[in-house]
Amino acid sequence: MRATVIAEITVSSRNSKLIESTRRALSPDNRVVPPGMSIKEETLSKGDVHSYVMRIEVTSSNTVLALTRCRSTIDEVLSILELIAKSLPIE
């Protein structure tokens, strides 16, 4: 039985440089994804709050495999976000 896992990561800040750095850092990795995975991104602004949204969808032959692949991708994204946060002064 096929299973699909969907996760969404949102980074929001008043610091537009942080959001743009996030988009640039993550976009190259998201251009080519393995079969059964899709990653969609968007940037949003509402007033002085800017957001980067990443939606990860993983389809696999079973739920455990889909969850494992999705979690691995999320871990990688969170590691990159941690590096970005350490490299920019956060106001």
mmCIF file of the C-alpha atoms, coordinates in Angstrom:
data_MODEL
# 
_entry.id   MODEL 
# 
loop_
_atom_site.group_PDB 
_atom_site.id 
_atom_site.type_symbol 
_atom_site.label_atom_id 
_atom_site.label_alt_id 
_atom_site.label_comp_id 
_atom_site.label_asym_id 
_atom_site.label_entity_id 
_atom_site.label_seq_id 
_atom_site.pdbx_PDB_ins_code 
_atom_site.Cartn_x 
_atom_site.Cartn_y 
_atom_site.Cartn_z 
_atom_site.occupancy 
_atom_site.B_iso_or_equiv 
_atom_site.pdbx_formal_charge 
_atom_site.auth_seq_id 
_atom_site.auth_comp_id 
_atom_site.auth_asym_id 
_atom_site.auth_atom_id 
_atom_site.pdbx_PDB_model_num 
ATOM 1  C CA . MET A 1 1  ? 0.000  0.000  0.000  1.00 0.00 ? 1  MET A CA 1 
ATOM 2  C CA . ARG A 1 2  ? 1.407  3.402  -1.006 1.00 0.00 ? 2  ARG A CA 1 
ATOM 3  C CA . ALA A 1 3  ? 1.761  6.103  1.624  1.00 0.00 ? 3  ALA A CA 1 
ATOM 4  C CA . THR A 1 4  ? 2.267  9.849  1.381  1.00 0.00 ? 4  THR A CA 1 
ATOM 5  C CA . VAL A 1 5  ? 3.757  12.077 4.071  1.00 0.00 ? 5  VAL A CA 1 
ATOM 6  C CA . ILE A 1 6  ? 3.516  15.854 3.803  1.00 0.00 ? 6  ILE A CA 1 
ATOM 7  C CA . ALA A 1 7  ? 5.509  18.319 5.901  1.00 0.00 ? 7  ALA A CA 1 
ATOM 8  C CA . GLU A 1 8  ? 5.698  22.087 5.780  1.00 0.00 ? 8  GLU A CA 1 
ATOM 9  C CA . ILE A 1 9  ? 8.461  24.269 7.176  1.00 0.00 ? 9  ILE A CA 1 
ATOM 10 C CA . THR A 1 10 ? 7.890  28.009 7.525  1.00 0.00 ? 10 THR A CA 1 
ATOM 11 C CA . VAL A 1 11 ? 10.546 30.548 8.461  1.00 0.00 ? 11 VAL A CA 1 
ATOM 12 C CA . SER A 1 12 ? 9.191  34.015 9.248  1.00 0.00 ? 12 SER A CA 1 
ATOM 13 C CA . SER A 1 13 ? 11.052 37.164 10.179 1.00 0.00 ? 13 SER A CA 1 
ATOM 14 C CA . ARG A 1 14 ? 10.991 40.922 9.915  1.00 0.00 ? 14 ARG A CA 1 
ATOM 15 C CA . ASN A 1 15 ? 14.529 40.540 8.563  1.00 0.00 ? 15 ASN A CA 1 
ATOM 16 C CA . SER A 1 16 ? 14.064 40.183 4.797  1.00 0.00 ? 16 SER A CA 1 
ATOM 17 C CA . LYS A 1 17 ? 17.781 39.335 4.403  1.00 0.00 ? 17 LYS A CA 1 
ATOM 18 C CA . LEU A 1 18 ? 17.284 36.237 6.544  1.00 0.00 ? 18 LEU A CA 1 
ATOM 19 C CA . ILE A 1 19 ? 14.367 35.086 4.397  1.00 0.00 ? 19 ILE A CA 1 
ATOM 20 C CA . GLU A 1 20 ? 16.225 35.740 1.142  1.00 0.00 ? 20 GLU A CA 1 
ATOM 21 C CA . SER A 1 21 ? 19.324 33.929 2.456  1.00 0.00 ? 21 SER A CA 1 
ATOM 22 C CA . THR A 1 22 ? 17.142 31.015 3.442  1.00 0.00 ? 22 THR A CA 1 
ATOM 23 C CA . ARG A 1 23 ? 15.575 30.818 -0.016 1.00 0.00 ? 23 ARG A CA 1 
ATOM 24 C CA . ARG A 1 24 ? 18.942 31.021 -1.787 1.00 0.00 ? 24 ARG A CA 1 
ATOM 25 C CA . ALA A 1 25 ? 20.563 28.444 0.494  1.00 0.00 ? 25 ALA A CA 1 
ATOM 26 C CA . LEU A 1 26 ? 17.800 25.883 0.106  1.00 0.00 ? 26 LEU A CA 1 
ATOM 27 C CA . SER A 1 27 ? 16.704 26.367 -3.514 1.00 0.00 ? 27 SER A CA 1 
ATOM 28 C CA . PRO A 1 28 ? 19.690 24.686 -5.227 1.00 0.00 ? 28 PRO A CA 1 
ATOM 29 C CA . ASP A 1 29 ? 19.098 21.482 -3.232 1.00 0.00 ? 29 ASP A CA 1 
ATOM 30 C CA . ASN A 1 30 ? 15.441 21.457 -4.203 1.00 0.00 ? 30 ASN A CA 1 
ATOM 31 C CA . ARG A 1 31 ? 15.825 21.619 -7.979 1.00 0.00 ? 31 ARG A CA 1 
ATOM 32 C CA . VAL A 1 32 ? 16.443 17.901 -8.420 1.00 0.00 ? 32 VAL A CA 1 
ATOM 33 C CA . VAL A 1 33 ? 14.698 15.576 -5.985 1.00 0.00 ? 33 VAL A CA 1 
ATOM 34 C CA . PRO A 1 34 ? 14.543 11.781 -5.868 1.00 0.00 ? 34 PRO A CA 1 
ATOM 35 C CA . PRO A 1 35 ? 11.585 9.907  -7.358 1.00 0.00 ? 35 PRO A CA 1 
ATOM 36 C CA . GLY A 1 36 ? 8.562  9.916  -5.076 1.00 0.00 ? 36 GLY A CA 1 
ATOM 37 C CA . MET A 1 37 ? 9.428  13.306 -3.573 1.00 0.00 ? 37 MET A CA 1 
ATOM 38 C CA . SER A 1 38 ? 8.338  16.812 -4.400 1.00 0.00 ? 38 SER A CA 1 
ATOM 39 C CA . ILE A 1 39 ? 9.427  20.061 -2.812 1.00 0.00 ? 39 ILE A CA 1 
ATOM 40 C CA . LYS A 1 40 ? 7.591  23.305 -3.402 1.00 0.00 ? 40 LYS A CA 1 
ATOM 41 C CA . GLU A 1 41 ? 8.753  26.684 -2.143 1.00 0.00 ? 41 GLU A CA 1 
ATOM 42 C CA . GLU A 1 42 ? 7.311  30.146 -1.890 1.00 0.00 ? 42 GLU A CA 1 
ATOM 43 C CA . THR A 1 43 ? 8.164  33.449 -0.273 1.00 0.00 ? 43 THR A CA 1 
ATOM 44 C CA . LEU A 1 44 ? 5.449  35.627 1.178  1.00 0.00 ? 44 LEU A CA 1 
ATOM 45 C CA . SER A 1 45 ? 5.279  39.088 2.681  1.00 0.00 ? 45 SER A CA 1 
ATOM 46 C CA . LYS A 1 46 ? 2.537  40.504 4.847  1.00 0.00 ? 46 LYS A CA 1 
ATOM 47 C CA . GLY A 1 47 ? 3.254  43.951 6.174  1.00 0.00 ? 47 GLY A CA 1 
ATOM 48 C CA . ASP A 1 48 ? 6.768  43.895 7.598  1.00 0.00 ? 48 ASP A CA 1 
ATOM 49 C CA . VAL A 1 49 ? 6.814  40.116 8.137  1.00 0.00 ? 49 VAL A CA 1 
ATOM 50 C CA . HIS A 1 50 ? 8.453  38.005 5.442  1.00 0.00 ? 50 HIS A CA 1 
ATOM 51 C CA . SER A 1 51 ? 8.148  34.217 5.188  1.00 0.00 ? 51 SER A CA 1 
ATOM 52 C CA . TYR A 1 52 ? 9.772  31.360 3.329  1.00 0.00 ? 52 TYR A CA 1 
ATOM 53 C CA . VAL A 1 53 ? 7.577  28.270 3.078  1.00 0.00 ? 53 VAL A CA 1 
ATOM 54 C CA . MET A 1 54 ? 8.799  24.827 2.003  1.00 0.00 ? 54 MET A CA 1 
ATOM 55 C CA . ARG A 1 55 ? 6.326  21.981 1.445  1.00 0.00 ? 55 ARG A CA 1 
ATOM 56 C CA . ILE A 1 56 ? 7.802  18.489 1.268  1.00 0.00 ? 56 ILE A CA 1 
ATOM 57 C CA . GLU A 1 57 ? 5.737  15.594 -0.047 1.00 0.00 ? 57 GLU A CA 1 
ATOM 58 C CA . VAL A 1 58 ? 7.089  12.046 -0.009 1.00 0.00 ? 58 VAL A CA 1 
ATOM 59 C CA . THR A 1 59 ? 5.277  9.056  -1.513 1.00 0.00 ? 59 THR A CA 1 
ATOM 60 C CA . SER A 1 60 ? 6.615  5.568  -0.933 1.00 0.00 ? 60 SER A CA 1 
ATOM 61 C CA . SER A 1 61 ? 5.636  1.918  -0.854 1.00 0.00 ? 61 SER A CA 1 
ATOM 62 C CA . ASN A 1 62 ? 4.863  2.073  2.874  1.00 0.00 ? 62 ASN A CA 1 
ATOM 63 C CA . THR A 1 63 ? 4.327  4.581  5.671  1.00 0.00 ? 63 THR A CA 1 
ATOM 64 C CA . VAL A 1 64 ? 7.573  3.859  7.538  1.00 0.00 ? 64 VAL A CA 1 
ATOM 65 C CA . LEU A 1 65 ? 9.695  4.443  4.445  1.00 0.00 ? 65 LEU A CA 1 
ATOM 66 C CA . ALA A 1 66 ? 7.805  7.646  3.567  1.00 0.00 ? 66 ALA A CA 1 
ATOM 67 C CA . LEU A 1 67 ? 8.208  8.963  7.133  1.00 0.00 ? 67 LEU A CA 1 
ATOM 68 C CA . THR A 1 68 ? 11.903 8.063  7.188  1.00 0.00 ? 68 THR A CA 1 
ATOM 69 C CA . ARG A 1 69 ? 12.615 9.817  3.886  1.00 0.00 ? 69 ARG A CA 1 
ATOM 70 C CA . CYS A 1 70 ? 10.610 12.893 4.907  1.00 0.00 ? 70 CYS A CA 1 
ATOM 71 C CA . ARG A 1 71 ? 12.329 13.099 8.298  1.00 0.00 ? 71 ARG A CA 1 
ATOM 72 C CA . SER A 1 72 ? 15.745 12.816 6.669  1.00 0.00 ? 72 SER A CA 1 
ATOM 73 C CA . THR A 1 73 ? 14.900 15.728 4.372  1.00 0.00 ? 73 THR A CA 1 
ATOM 74 C CA . ILE A 1 74 ? 13.576 17.799 7.269  1.00 0.00 ? 74 ILE A CA 1 
ATOM 75 C CA . ASP A 1 75 ? 16.754 17.110 9.291  1.00 0.00 ? 75 ASP A CA 1 
ATOM 76 C CA . GLU A 1 76 ? 18.869 18.332 6.372  1.00 0.00 ? 76 GLU A CA 1 
ATOM 77 C CA . VAL A 1 77 ? 16.769 21.490 6.006  1.00 0.00 ? 77 VAL A CA 1 
ATOM 78 C CA . LEU A 1 78 ? 16.964 22.216 9.733  1.00 0.00 ? 78 LEU A CA 1 
ATOM 79 C CA . SER A 1 79 ? 20.763 21.836 9.656  1.00 0.00 ? 79 SER A CA 1 
ATOM 80 C CA . ILE A 1 80 ? 20.986 24.399 6.855  1.00 0.00 ? 80 ILE A CA 1 
ATOM 81 C CA . LEU A 1 81 ? 18.635 26.752 8.728  1.00 0.00 ? 81 LEU A CA 1 
ATOM 82 C CA . GLU A 1 82 ? 20.816 26.469 11.817 1.00 0.00 ? 82 GLU A CA 1 
ATOM 83 C CA . LEU A 1 83 ? 23.894 27.474 9.777  1.00 0.00 ? 83 LEU A CA 1 
ATOM 84 C CA . ILE A 1 84 ? 22.019 30.442 8.313  1.00 0.00 ? 84 ILE A CA 1 
ATOM 85 C CA . ALA A 1 85 ? 20.884 31.570 11.751 1.00 0.00 ? 85 ALA A CA 1 
ATOM 86 C CA . LYS A 1 86 ? 24.452 31.405 13.079 1.00 0.00 ? 86 LYS A CA 1 
ATOM 87 C CA . SER A 1 87 ? 25.883 33.338 10.142 1.00 0.00 ? 87 SER A CA 1 
ATOM 88 C CA . LEU A 1 88 ? 23.491 36.320 10.153 1.00 0.00 ? 88 LEU A CA 1 
ATOM 89 C CA . PRO A 1 89 ? 23.053 38.844 12.919 1.00 0.00 ? 89 PRO A CA 1 
ATOM 90 C CA . ILE A 1 90 ? 19.457 38.454 14.037 1.00 0.00 ? 90 ILE A CA 1 
ATOM 91 C CA . GLU A 1 91 ? 17.783 41.682 15.021 1.00 0.00 ? 91 GLU A CA 1 
# 
